[in-house]
Tab-separated table of C-alpha atoms in Angstrom:
chain	number	residue	atom	x	y	z
A	86	MET	CA	-9.791	-0.789	-20.660
A	87	PHE	CA	-8.134	0.616	-23.748
A	88	LEU	CA	-4.568	-0.452	-24.448
A	89	LYS	CA	-3.363	3.150	-24.470
A	90	SER	CA	-4.685	3.587	-20.941
A	91	VAL	CA	-2.901	0.410	-19.824
A	92	PHE	CA	0.399	1.702	-21.232
A	93	SER	CA	-0.108	5.061	-19.562
A	94	ASN	CA	-0.837	3.500	-16.164
A	95	ILE	CA	2.211	1.228	-16.317
A	96	THR	CA	4.429	4.112	-17.436
A	97	ASN	CA	3.139	6.485	-14.770
A	98	PRO	CA	1.970	4.356	-11.834
A	99	LYS	CA	-0.099	6.223	-9.254
A	100	LYS	CA	1.670	4.387	-6.441
A	101	LEU	CA	4.383	1.760	-6.175
A	102	TRP	CA	3.684	-0.650	-3.337
A	103	SER	CA	6.362	-2.192	-1.115
A	104	ARG	CA	6.438	-5.746	0.184
A	105	SER	CA	5.363	-4.775	3.699
A	106	GLU	CA	2.460	-2.730	2.343
A	107	VAL	CA	1.232	-5.595	0.169
A	108	LEU	CA	1.509	-8.105	3.018
A	109	SER	CA	-0.311	-5.860	5.490
A	110	ARG	CA	-3.860	-6.557	6.676
A	111	PRO	CA	-6.172	-5.940	5.011
A	112	CYS	CA	-4.269	-6.625	1.792
A	113	PRO	CA	-4.622	-3.675	-0.596
A	114	ILE	CA	-4.566	-5.869	-3.724
A	115	PRO	CA	-7.991	-6.880	-5.071
A	116	GLN	CA	-8.860	-10.505	-5.775
A	117	LYS	CA	-9.354	-9.588	-9.409
A	118	ARG	CA	-7.809	-10.339	-12.776
A	119	GLY	CA	-5.187	-8.000	-14.138
A	120	LEU	CA	-1.569	-7.071	-14.762
A	121	TYR	CA	1.206	-6.248	-12.345
A	122	ALA	CA	4.358	-4.268	-13.048
A	123	TRP	CA	7.553	-4.593	-11.000
A	124	TYR	CA	9.814	-1.605	-10.441
A	125	PHE	CA	13.216	-1.870	-8.760
A	126	LYS	CA	15.313	0.589	-6.774
A	127	THR	CA	18.466	-1.514	-7.163
A	128	ILE	CA	19.183	-3.335	-10.425
A	129	PRO	CA	20.324	-6.975	-10.081
A	130	PRO	CA	23.765	-7.788	-11.532
A	131	GLU	CA	24.047	-8.199	-15.321
A	132	VAL	CA	20.572	-6.789	-16.053
A	133	PRO	CA	20.613	-4.181	-18.858
A	134	VAL	CA	18.331	-1.200	-18.335
A	135	ASP	CA	18.683	0.648	-21.649
A	136	GLY	CA	15.223	1.701	-22.772
A	137	CYS	CA	13.541	0.683	-19.514
A	138	ASN	CA	10.831	2.904	-18.079
A	139	VAL	CA	11.687	4.787	-14.892
A	140	ALA	CA	9.148	6.087	-12.376
A	141	ASP	CA	9.763	7.585	-8.937
A	142	GLY	CA	13.454	6.782	-9.271
A	143	LYS	CA	12.742	3.086	-9.824
A	144	THR	CA	13.141	1.002	-12.986
A	145	LEU	CA	10.518	-1.212	-14.605
A	146	LEU	CA	12.014	-4.666	-15.247
A	147	TYR	CA	9.123	-7.139	-15.278
A	148	VAL	CA	5.405	-7.356	-16.053
A	149	GLY	CA	3.147	-10.303	-15.304
A	150	ILE	CA	-0.520	-11.208	-15.570
A	151	SER	CA	-2.922	-13.142	-13.391
A	152	PRO	CA	-4.597	-15.384	-14.234
A	153	LYS	CA	-2.966	-16.707	-17.390
A	154	ASN	CA	-6.288	-17.947	-18.822
A	155	THR	CA	-9.942	-18.574	-17.958
A	156	LYS	CA	-9.180	-21.978	-16.418
A	157	SER	CA	-6.779	-20.623	-13.807
A	158	LYS	CA	-8.074	-19.721	-10.351
A	159	GLN	CA	-5.242	-17.273	-9.746
A	160	ASN	CA	-5.834	-13.554	-9.238
A	161	LEU	CA	-3.747	-10.437	-8.663
A	162	ARG	CA	-3.665	-10.786	-4.885
A	163	LYS	CA	-2.605	-14.437	-4.879
A	164	ARG	CA	0.071	-13.978	-7.505
A	165	VAL	CA	1.723	-10.841	-6.144
A	166	ILE	CA	1.767	-12.272	-2.602
A	167	THR	CA	3.427	-15.421	-3.963
A	168	HIS	CA	6.115	-13.316	-5.627
A	169	PHE	CA	6.701	-11.342	-2.438
A	170	SER	CA	6.547	-14.155	0.128
A	171	GLY	CA	6.692	-17.535	-1.624
A	172	ASN	CA	9.789	-19.287	-2.928
A	173	ALA	CA	11.649	-19.919	-6.177
A	174	GLU	CA	9.649	-23.071	-6.908
A	175	GLY	CA	6.371	-21.169	-7.095
A	176	SER	CA	7.534	-17.806	-8.407
A	177	THR	CA	9.437	-17.341	-11.645
A	178	LEU	CA	10.279	-13.789	-10.553
A	179	ARG	CA	11.852	-14.992	-7.290
A	180	LEU	CA	13.755	-17.663	-9.211
A	181	THR	CA	15.123	-15.055	-11.594
A	182	LEU	CA	16.028	-12.560	-8.873
A	183	GLY	CA	17.584	-15.208	-6.640
A	184	VAL	CA	19.777	-16.560	-9.422
A	185	LEU	CA	20.913	-13.110	-10.512
A	186	LEU	CA	21.591	-12.030	-6.935
A	187	SER	CA	23.386	-15.221	-5.844
A	188	PRO	CA	26.858	-13.652	-6.278
A	189	LEU	CA	25.778	-11.049	-3.691
A	190	SER	CA	23.731	-13.263	-1.367
A	191	ASP	CA	25.972	-16.334	-1.580
A	192	PHE	CA	22.788	-18.417	-1.634
A	193	PHE	CA	22.416	-20.652	-4.651
A	194	LEU	CA	19.511	-22.647	-6.037
A	195	ARG	CA	19.285	-26.033	-4.303
A	196	ARG	CA	17.114	-29.110	-4.356
A	197	VAL	CA	15.019	-29.307	-1.183
A	198	GLY	CA	12.518	-31.657	0.429
A	199	SER	CA	12.218	-34.830	-1.636
A	200	GLY	CA	14.551	-33.299	-4.199
A	201	LYS	CA	11.874	-32.418	-6.737
A	202	ARG	CA	11.559	-28.793	-5.629
A	203	LYS	CA	14.252	-26.152	-6.046
A	204	THR	CA	14.527	-23.086	-3.826
A	205	PHE	CA	17.263	-21.046	-2.184
A	206	THR	CA	16.451	-22.826	1.138
A	207	HIS	CA	14.554	-21.063	3.917
A	208	VAL	CA	17.447	-18.808	4.853
A	209	GLY	CA	18.159	-17.885	1.247
A	210	GLU	CA	14.503	-17.122	0.572
A	211	GLN	CA	14.443	-14.950	3.691
A	212	TRP	CA	17.465	-13.072	2.362
A	213	LEU	CA	15.528	-12.523	-0.867
A	214	ASP	CA	12.478	-11.349	1.131
A	215	ASN	CA	14.636	-8.680	2.754
A	216	TRP	CA	16.167	-7.644	-0.560
A	217	MET	CA	12.731	-7.312	-2.131
A	218	GLU	CA	11.476	-5.283	0.823
A	219	GLU	CA	14.165	-2.725	0.126
A	220	ASN	CA	14.261	-2.848	-3.658
A	221	ALA	CA	11.140	-4.352	-5.284
A	222	PHE	CA	7.910	-2.391	-5.728
A	223	VAL	CA	4.740	-3.392	-7.527
A	224	TYR	CA	1.917	-1.656	-9.324
A	225	TRP	CA	-1.203	-3.518	-10.371
A	226	LEU	CA	-3.924	-2.812	-12.841
A	227	GLU	CA	-7.259	-4.609	-13.065
A	228	HIS	CA	-8.145	-6.089	-16.450
A	229	GLU	CA	-10.782	-8.718	-17.137
A	230	ILE	CA	-8.788	-10.554	-19.810
A	231	PRO	CA	-5.119	-9.685	-19.161
A	232	TRP	CA	-3.813	-12.480	-21.402
A	233	SER	CA	-5.345	-10.693	-24.380
A	234	ILE	CA	-2.931	-7.757	-24.059
A	235	GLU	CA	0.156	-9.423	-22.575
A	236	ARG	CA	2.064	-9.604	-25.860
A	237	GLU	CA	1.360	-5.963	-26.640
A	238	VAL	CA	2.691	-4.939	-23.228
A	239	LEU	CA	5.838	-7.023	-23.704
A	240	THR	CA	6.374	-5.379	-27.081
A	241	LYS	CA	5.701	-1.874	-25.819
A	242	PHE	CA	8.156	-1.930	-22.900
A	243	SER	CA	11.746	-3.040	-22.445
A	244	LEU	CA	11.368	-5.803	-19.831
A	245	PRO	CA	14.683	-7.598	-19.277
A	246	LEU	CA	13.385	-9.955	-16.569
A	247	ASN	CA	10.581	-11.381	-18.728
A	248	ILE	CA	11.438	-14.527	-20.671
A	249	GLN	CA	8.221	-16.073	-22.000
A	250	ASP	CA	7.000	-14.351	-25.185
A	251	ASN	CA	9.840	-11.861	-24.803
A	252	GLU	CA	12.286	-13.355	-27.300
A	253	HIS	CA	12.677	-9.977	-29.004
A	254	HIS	CA	14.516	-8.631	-25.937
A	255	ALA	CA	18.287	-8.984	-26.198
A	256	PHE	CA	18.615	-10.198	-22.592
A	257	SER	CA	15.956	-12.908	-22.841
A	258	LYS	CA	18.246	-15.693	-24.082
A	259	THR	CA	20.988	-14.710	-21.654
A	260	LEU	CA	18.628	-14.806	-18.687
A	261	SER	CA	17.175	-18.119	-19.814
A	262	SER	CA	20.683	-19.596	-20.017
A	263	ILE	CA	21.561	-18.281	-16.547
A	264	ARG	CA	18.476	-19.943	-15.076
A	265	VAL	CA	19.075	-23.232	-16.904
A	266	LYS	CA	22.651	-23.302	-15.625
A	267	ALA	CA	21.483	-22.684	-12.054
A	268	LYS	CA	18.996	-25.554	-12.272
A	269	LYS	CA	21.629	-27.924	-13.680
A	270	GLU	CA	24.019	-27.002	-10.888
A	271	ALA	CA	21.258	-27.577	-8.319
A	272	ASN	CA	20.637	-31.029	-9.782
A	273	SER	CA	24.319	-31.887	-9.400
A	274	LEU	CA	24.353	-31.012	-5.689
A	275	PRO	CA	22.949	-33.066	-2.799
A	276	ILE	CA	19.534	-32.196	-1.384
A	277	ALA	CA	19.843	-29.289	1.042
A	278	ASN	CA	18.425	-29.127	4.535
A	279	GLU	CA	15.907	-26.294	4.215
A	280	ASP	CA	16.134	-25.357	7.884
A	281	ASN	CA	19.849	-24.713	7.831
A	282	GLN	CA	21.925	-22.082	6.122
A	283	GLN	CA	22.926	-23.829	2.934
A	284	ARG	CA	25.456	-22.126	0.734
A	285	LYS	CA	27.292	-23.570	-2.212
């Protein structure tokens, strides 16, 4: 697939899929390699949107690839489902959204289980599930070697929620600092009981 076609598809997605649509049976996402673009109806606090692409009234804030290389067994279906229904430990997007939205949700990053994992606890992750259902929409694009064009995509679009290889974006360092601070604060707090509502 030519790079120009990739840009065009991300800029003008044929359809933006909601969480419930992605998690339906059968899952509409192919078990293939490719890119996925995340559009949002509501912008999380502090996120700048100057220069961001807008489609169907929603704003493009993040682009990811799956797998990251030939050794990975990930694919588009696995990765997008993890972002929509996993937790902050396994999804960098959920970690970012949860940290940015914590002033609204009142759920903060916490150590859970043995203390090695960090999530927003079950209740906090469920809150994030509901927020994503209303506000997060995804578009995917098959590509046999997505890692070969990832940098070009990051350069082409303004993607404030991307951190890795996105140092040129003005918000990248700010977002990285916000996440680091949240992890440090989680380390300073006792391990949370995942089954209970744990707020800071």
